[in-house]
mmCIF file of C-alpha atoms in Angstrom:
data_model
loop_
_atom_site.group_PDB
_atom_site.id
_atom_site.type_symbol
_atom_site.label_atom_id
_atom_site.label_comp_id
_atom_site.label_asym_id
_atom_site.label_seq_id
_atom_site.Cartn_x
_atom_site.Cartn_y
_atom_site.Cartn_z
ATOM 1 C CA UNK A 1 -5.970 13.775 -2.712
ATOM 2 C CA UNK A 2 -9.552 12.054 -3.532
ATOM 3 C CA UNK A 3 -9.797 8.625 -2.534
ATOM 4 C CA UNK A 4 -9.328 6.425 -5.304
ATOM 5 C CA UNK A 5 -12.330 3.700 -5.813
ATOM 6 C CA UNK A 6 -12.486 0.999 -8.511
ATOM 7 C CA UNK A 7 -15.680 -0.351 -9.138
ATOM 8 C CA UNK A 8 -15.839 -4.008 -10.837
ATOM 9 C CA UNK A 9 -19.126 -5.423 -11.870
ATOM 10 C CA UNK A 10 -20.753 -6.774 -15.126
ATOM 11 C CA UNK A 11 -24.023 -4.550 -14.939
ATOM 12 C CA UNK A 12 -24.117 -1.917 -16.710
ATOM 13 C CA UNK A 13 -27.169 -0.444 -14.019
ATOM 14 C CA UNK A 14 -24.744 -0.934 -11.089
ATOM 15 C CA UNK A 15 -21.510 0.424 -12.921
ATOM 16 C CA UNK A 16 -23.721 3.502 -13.871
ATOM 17 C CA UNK A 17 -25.405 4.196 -10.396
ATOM 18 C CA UNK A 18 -21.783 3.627 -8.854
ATOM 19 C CA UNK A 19 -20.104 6.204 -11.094
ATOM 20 C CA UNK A 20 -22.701 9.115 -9.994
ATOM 21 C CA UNK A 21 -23.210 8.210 -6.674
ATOM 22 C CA UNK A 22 -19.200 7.756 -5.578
ATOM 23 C CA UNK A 23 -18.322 10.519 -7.655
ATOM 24 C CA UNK A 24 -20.729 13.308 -6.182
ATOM 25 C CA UNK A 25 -19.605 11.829 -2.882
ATOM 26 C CA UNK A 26 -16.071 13.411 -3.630
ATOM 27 C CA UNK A 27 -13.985 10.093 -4.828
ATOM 28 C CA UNK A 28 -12.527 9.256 -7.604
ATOM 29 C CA UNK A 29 -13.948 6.673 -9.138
ATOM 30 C CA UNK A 30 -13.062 3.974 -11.766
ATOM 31 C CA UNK A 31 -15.027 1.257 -13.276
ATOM 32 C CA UNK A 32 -14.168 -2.168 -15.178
ATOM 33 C CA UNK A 33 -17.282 -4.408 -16.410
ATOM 34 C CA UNK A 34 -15.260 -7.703 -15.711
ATOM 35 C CA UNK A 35 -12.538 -9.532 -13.527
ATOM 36 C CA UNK A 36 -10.337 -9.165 -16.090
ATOM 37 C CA UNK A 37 -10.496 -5.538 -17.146
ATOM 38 C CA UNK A 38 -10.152 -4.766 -12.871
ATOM 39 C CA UNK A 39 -7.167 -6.753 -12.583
ATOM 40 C CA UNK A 40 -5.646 -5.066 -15.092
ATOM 41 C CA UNK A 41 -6.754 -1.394 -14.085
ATOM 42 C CA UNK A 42 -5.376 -2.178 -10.454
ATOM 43 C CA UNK A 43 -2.233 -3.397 -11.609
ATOM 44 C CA UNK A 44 -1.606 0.199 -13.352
ATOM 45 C CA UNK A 45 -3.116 2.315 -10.253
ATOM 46 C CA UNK A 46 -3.357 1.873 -6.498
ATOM 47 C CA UNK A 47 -6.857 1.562 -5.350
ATOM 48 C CA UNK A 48 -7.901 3.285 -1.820
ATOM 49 C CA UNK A 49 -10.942 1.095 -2.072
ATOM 50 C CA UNK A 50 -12.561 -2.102 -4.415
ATOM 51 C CA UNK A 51 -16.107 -2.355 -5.111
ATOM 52 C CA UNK A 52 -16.347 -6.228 -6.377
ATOM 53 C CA UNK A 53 -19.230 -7.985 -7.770
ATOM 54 C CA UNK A 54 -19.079 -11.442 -6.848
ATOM 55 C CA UNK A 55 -20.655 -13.312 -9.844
ATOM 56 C CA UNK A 56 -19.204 -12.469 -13.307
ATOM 57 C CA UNK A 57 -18.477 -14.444 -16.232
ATOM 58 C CA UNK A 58 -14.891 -15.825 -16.825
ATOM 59 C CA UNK A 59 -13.005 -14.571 -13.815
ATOM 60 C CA UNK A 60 -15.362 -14.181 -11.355
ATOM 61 C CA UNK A 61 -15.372 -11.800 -7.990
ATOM 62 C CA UNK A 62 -13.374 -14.727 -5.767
ATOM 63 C CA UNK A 63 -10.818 -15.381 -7.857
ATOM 64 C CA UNK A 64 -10.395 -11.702 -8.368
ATOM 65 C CA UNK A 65 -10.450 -11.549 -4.758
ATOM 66 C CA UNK A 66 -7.670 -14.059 -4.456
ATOM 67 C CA UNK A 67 -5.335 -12.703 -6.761
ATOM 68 C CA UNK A 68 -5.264 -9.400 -5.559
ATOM 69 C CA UNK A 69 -4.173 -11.006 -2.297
ATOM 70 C CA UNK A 70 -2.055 -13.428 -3.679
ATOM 71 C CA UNK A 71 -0.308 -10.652 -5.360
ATOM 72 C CA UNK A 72 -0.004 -8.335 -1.737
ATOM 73 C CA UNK A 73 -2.781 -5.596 -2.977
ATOM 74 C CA UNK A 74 -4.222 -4.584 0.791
ATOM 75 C CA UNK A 75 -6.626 -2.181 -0.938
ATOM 76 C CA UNK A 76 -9.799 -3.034 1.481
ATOM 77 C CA UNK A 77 -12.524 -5.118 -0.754
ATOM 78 C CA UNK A 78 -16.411 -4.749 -0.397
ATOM 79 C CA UNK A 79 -18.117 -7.695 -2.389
ATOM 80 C CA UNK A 80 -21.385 -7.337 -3.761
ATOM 81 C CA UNK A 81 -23.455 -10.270 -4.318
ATOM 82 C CA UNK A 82 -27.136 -11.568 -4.889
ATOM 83 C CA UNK A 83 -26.493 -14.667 -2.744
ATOM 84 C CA UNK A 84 -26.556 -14.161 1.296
ATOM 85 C CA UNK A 85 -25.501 -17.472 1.835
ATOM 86 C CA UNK A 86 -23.003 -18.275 5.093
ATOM 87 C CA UNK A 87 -20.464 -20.119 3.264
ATOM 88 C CA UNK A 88 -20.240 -17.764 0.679
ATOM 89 C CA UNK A 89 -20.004 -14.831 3.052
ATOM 90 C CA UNK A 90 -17.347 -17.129 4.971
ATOM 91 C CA UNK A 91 -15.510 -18.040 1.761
ATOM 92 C CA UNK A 92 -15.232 -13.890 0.811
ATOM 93 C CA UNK A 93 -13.627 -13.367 4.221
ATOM 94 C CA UNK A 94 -11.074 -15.965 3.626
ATOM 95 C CA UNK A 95 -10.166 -14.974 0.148
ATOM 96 C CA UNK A 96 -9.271 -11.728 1.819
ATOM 97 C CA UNK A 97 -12.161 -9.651 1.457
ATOM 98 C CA UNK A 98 -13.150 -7.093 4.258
ATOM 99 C CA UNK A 99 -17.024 -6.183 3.880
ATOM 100 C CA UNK A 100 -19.635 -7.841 2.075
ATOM 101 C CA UNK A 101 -23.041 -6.151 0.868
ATOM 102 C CA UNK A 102 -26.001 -8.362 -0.676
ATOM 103 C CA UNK A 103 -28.096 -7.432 -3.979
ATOM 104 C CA UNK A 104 -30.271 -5.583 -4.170
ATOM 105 C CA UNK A 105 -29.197 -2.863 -1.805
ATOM 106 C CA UNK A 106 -29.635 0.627 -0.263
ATOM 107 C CA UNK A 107 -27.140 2.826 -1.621
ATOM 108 C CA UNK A 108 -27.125 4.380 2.122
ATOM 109 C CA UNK A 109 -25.612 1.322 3.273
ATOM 110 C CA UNK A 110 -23.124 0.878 0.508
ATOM 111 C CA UNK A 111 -21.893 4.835 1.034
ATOM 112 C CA UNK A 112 -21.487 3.735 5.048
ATOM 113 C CA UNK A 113 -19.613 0.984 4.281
ATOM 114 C CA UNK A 114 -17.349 2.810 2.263
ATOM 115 C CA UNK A 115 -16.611 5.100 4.355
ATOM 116 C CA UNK A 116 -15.770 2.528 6.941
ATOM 117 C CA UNK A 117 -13.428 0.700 4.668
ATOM 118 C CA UNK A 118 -11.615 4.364 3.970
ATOM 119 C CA UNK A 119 -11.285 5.119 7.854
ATOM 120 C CA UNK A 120 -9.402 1.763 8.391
ATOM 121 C CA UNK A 121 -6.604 2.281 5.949
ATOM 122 C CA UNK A 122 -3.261 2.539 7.744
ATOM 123 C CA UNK A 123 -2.673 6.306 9.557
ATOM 124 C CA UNK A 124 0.740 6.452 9.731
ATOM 125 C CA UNK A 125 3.677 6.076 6.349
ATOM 126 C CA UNK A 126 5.702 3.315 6.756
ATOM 127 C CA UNK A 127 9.794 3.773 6.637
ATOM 128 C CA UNK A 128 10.765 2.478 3.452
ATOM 129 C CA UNK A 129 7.753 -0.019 3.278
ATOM 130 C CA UNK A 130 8.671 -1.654 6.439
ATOM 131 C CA UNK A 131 7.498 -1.446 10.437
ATOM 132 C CA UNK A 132 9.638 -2.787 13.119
ATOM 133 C CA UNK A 133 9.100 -3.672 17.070
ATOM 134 C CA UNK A 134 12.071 -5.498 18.849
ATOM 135 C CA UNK A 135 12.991 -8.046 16.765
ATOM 136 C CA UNK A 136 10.076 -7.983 14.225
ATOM 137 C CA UNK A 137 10.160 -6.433 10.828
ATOM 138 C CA UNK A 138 6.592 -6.340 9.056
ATOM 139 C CA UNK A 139 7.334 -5.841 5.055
ATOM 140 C CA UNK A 140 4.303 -4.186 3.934
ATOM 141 C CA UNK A 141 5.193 -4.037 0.619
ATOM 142 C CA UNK A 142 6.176 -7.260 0.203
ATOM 143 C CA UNK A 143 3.833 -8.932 2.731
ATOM 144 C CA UNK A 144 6.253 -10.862 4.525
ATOM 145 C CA UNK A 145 6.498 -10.827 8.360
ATOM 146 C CA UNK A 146 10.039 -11.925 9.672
ATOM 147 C CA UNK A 147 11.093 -12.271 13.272
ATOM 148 C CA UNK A 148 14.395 -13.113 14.687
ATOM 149 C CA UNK A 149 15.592 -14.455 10.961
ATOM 150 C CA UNK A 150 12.326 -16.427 10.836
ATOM 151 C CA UNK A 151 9.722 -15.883 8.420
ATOM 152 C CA UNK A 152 5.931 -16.358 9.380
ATOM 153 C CA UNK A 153 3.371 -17.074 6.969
ATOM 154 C CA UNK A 154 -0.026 -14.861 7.967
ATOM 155 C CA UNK A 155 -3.007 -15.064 6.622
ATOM 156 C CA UNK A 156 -4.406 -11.591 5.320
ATOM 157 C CA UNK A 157 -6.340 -10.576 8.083
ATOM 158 C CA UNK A 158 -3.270 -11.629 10.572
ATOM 159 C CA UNK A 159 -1.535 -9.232 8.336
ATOM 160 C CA UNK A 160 -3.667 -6.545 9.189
ATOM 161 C CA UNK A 161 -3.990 -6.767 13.144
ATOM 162 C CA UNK A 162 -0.318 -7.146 13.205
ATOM 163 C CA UNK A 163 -0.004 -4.316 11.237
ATOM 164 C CA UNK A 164 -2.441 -2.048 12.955
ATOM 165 C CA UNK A 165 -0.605 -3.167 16.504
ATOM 166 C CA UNK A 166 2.654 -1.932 15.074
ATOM 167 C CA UNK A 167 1.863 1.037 13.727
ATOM 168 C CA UNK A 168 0.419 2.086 17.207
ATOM 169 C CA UNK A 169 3.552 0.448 19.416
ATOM 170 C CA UNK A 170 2.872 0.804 23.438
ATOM 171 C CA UNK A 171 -1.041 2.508 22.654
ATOM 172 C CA UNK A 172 -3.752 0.513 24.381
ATOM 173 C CA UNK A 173 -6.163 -0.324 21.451
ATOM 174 C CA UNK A 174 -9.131 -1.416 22.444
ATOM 175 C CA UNK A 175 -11.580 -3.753 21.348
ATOM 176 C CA UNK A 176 -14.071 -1.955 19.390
ATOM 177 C CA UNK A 177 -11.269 -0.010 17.832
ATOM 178 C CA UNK A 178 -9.715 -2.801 16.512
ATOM 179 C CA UNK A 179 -12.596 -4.703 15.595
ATOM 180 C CA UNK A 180 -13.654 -1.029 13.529
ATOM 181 C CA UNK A 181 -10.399 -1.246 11.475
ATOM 182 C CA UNK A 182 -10.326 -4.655 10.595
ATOM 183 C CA UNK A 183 -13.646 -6.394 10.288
ATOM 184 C CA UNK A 184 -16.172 -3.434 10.532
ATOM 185 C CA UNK A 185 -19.410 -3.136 12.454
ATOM 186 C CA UNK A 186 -20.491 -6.711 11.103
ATOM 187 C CA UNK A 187 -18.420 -8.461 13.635
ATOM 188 C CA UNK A 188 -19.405 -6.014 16.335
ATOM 189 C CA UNK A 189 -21.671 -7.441 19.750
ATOM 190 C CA UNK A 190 -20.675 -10.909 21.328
ATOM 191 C CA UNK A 191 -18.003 -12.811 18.185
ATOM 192 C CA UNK A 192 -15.349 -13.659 19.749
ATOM 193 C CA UNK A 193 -13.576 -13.325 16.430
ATOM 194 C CA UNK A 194 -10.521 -10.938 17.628
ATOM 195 C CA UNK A 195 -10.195 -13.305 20.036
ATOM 196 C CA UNK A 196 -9.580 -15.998 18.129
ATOM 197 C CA UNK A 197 -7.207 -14.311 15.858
ATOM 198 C CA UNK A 198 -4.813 -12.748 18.502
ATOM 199 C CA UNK A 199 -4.599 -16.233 19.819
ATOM 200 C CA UNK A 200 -3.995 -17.453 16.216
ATOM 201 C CA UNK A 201 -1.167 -14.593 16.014
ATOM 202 C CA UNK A 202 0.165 -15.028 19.230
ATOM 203 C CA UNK A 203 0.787 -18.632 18.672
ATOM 204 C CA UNK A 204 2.689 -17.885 15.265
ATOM 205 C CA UNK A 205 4.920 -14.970 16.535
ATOM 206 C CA UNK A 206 5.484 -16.855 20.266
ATOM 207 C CA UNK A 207 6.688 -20.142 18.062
ATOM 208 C CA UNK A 208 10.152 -21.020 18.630
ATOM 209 C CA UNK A 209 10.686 -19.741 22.130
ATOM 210 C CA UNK A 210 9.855 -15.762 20.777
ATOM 211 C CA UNK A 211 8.651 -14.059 24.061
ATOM 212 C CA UNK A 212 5.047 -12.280 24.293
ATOM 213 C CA UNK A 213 4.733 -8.914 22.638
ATOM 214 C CA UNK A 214 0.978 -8.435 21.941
ATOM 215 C CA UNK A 215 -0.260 -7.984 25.458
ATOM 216 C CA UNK A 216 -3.480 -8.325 27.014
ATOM 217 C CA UNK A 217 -4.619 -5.303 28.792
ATOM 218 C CA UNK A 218 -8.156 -6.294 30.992
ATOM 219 C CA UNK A 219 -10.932 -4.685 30.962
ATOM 220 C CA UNK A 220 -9.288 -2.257 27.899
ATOM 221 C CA UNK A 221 -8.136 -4.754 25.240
ATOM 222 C CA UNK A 222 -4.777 -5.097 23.745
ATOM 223 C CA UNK A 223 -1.188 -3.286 23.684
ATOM 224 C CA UNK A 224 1.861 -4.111 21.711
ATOM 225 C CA UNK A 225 5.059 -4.063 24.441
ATOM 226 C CA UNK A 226 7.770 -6.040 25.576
ATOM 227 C CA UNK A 227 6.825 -8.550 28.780
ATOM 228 C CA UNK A 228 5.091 -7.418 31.484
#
């Protein structure tokens, strides 16, 4: 089955070049000209991927962004948007967003991107919506992550690492693997970013006397197991 892609943007240029340029590309593609028409199009059919332009009238890209979320959509999101500013790039990543692409640019680029985003969707079918290690159950469907009787509140991209660490159980992934799937080549070089967030995920699964099950692995990266 094609890859389904729903582009959202208010220009008529970029909706038009989009179209042609996913569609001879082999995806199935469809478009919406405002936040309001793509919320409603991705509430009738799953998307494999969203295109989202950042600055549109009424609901604009973030709080498109932030519902989808809100709502437990993991589609992957590339934002498009005419303003390269840090805090806006930061902000995108925060609502939930996975890749961001500034205006005006090469259609190369976008097509890499995309094909990124595609690779990092999940490999392996969940039973019944749900993946379990020891005594953690990740509902993907409903987005909740319980352990022990305890739920733990993630953020979206702690979603996603926890979910890409149980869907690979005892398989050292290492860290440009990781950092492929869930942030892209953007975060690639010296960011301690993973870092950061398996200590952030650590500290939320380990709370409450729950022993260690995301293992560090030197030299190789990281392994989900029992203690060592």
């Amino acid at each position: 089955m094609r890859p389904h892609i729903v582009v959202i943007d208010d220009d008529e240029k970029i909706i038009s070049l989009l179209r042609r340029s996913l569609a001879f590309e082999g995806y199935d593609v469809t478009t919406a000209h405002d936040g309001a028409e793509g919320l409603k199009q991705l509430g009738q059919r799953q998307a494999d991927l969203v295109i989202l332009d950042v600055m549109m009238p009424n609901i604009d890209g973030w709080e498109v962004c932030r519902r989808l979320r809100e709502a437990g959509v993991i589609s992957p999101v590339l934002l498009l948007t005419a303003r390269d500013d840090v805090q806006d790039r930061v902000k995108g990543l925060d609502l939930g967003a996975d890749d961001y692409l500034v205006k005006p640019f090469a259609l190369e680029e976008l097509m890499a991107r995309v094909r990124a985003l595609l690779r990092r969707r999940p490999e392996t079918a969940e039973e019944d919506g749900r993946l379990r290690f020891d005594d953690l159950v990740l509902d993907v469907d409903g987005r909740e992550t319980i352990r022990a009787d305890r739920r733990i509140e993630l953020t979206a991209k702690e979603f996603e690492l926890l979910r890409m660490f149980m869907q690979n159980p005892k398989r050292v992934l290492s860290r440009d693997q990781i950092m492929e799937r869930i942030w892209g080549y953007d975060f690639s070089g010296e960011s301690n970013v993973l870092e950061v967030y398996v200590a952030m995920l650590r500290q939320k699964l380990e709370e409450h006397g729950g022993k260690r099950i995301i293992q560090t692995v030197r030299g190789a990266g990281y392994v989900m197991k029992g203690d060592s």
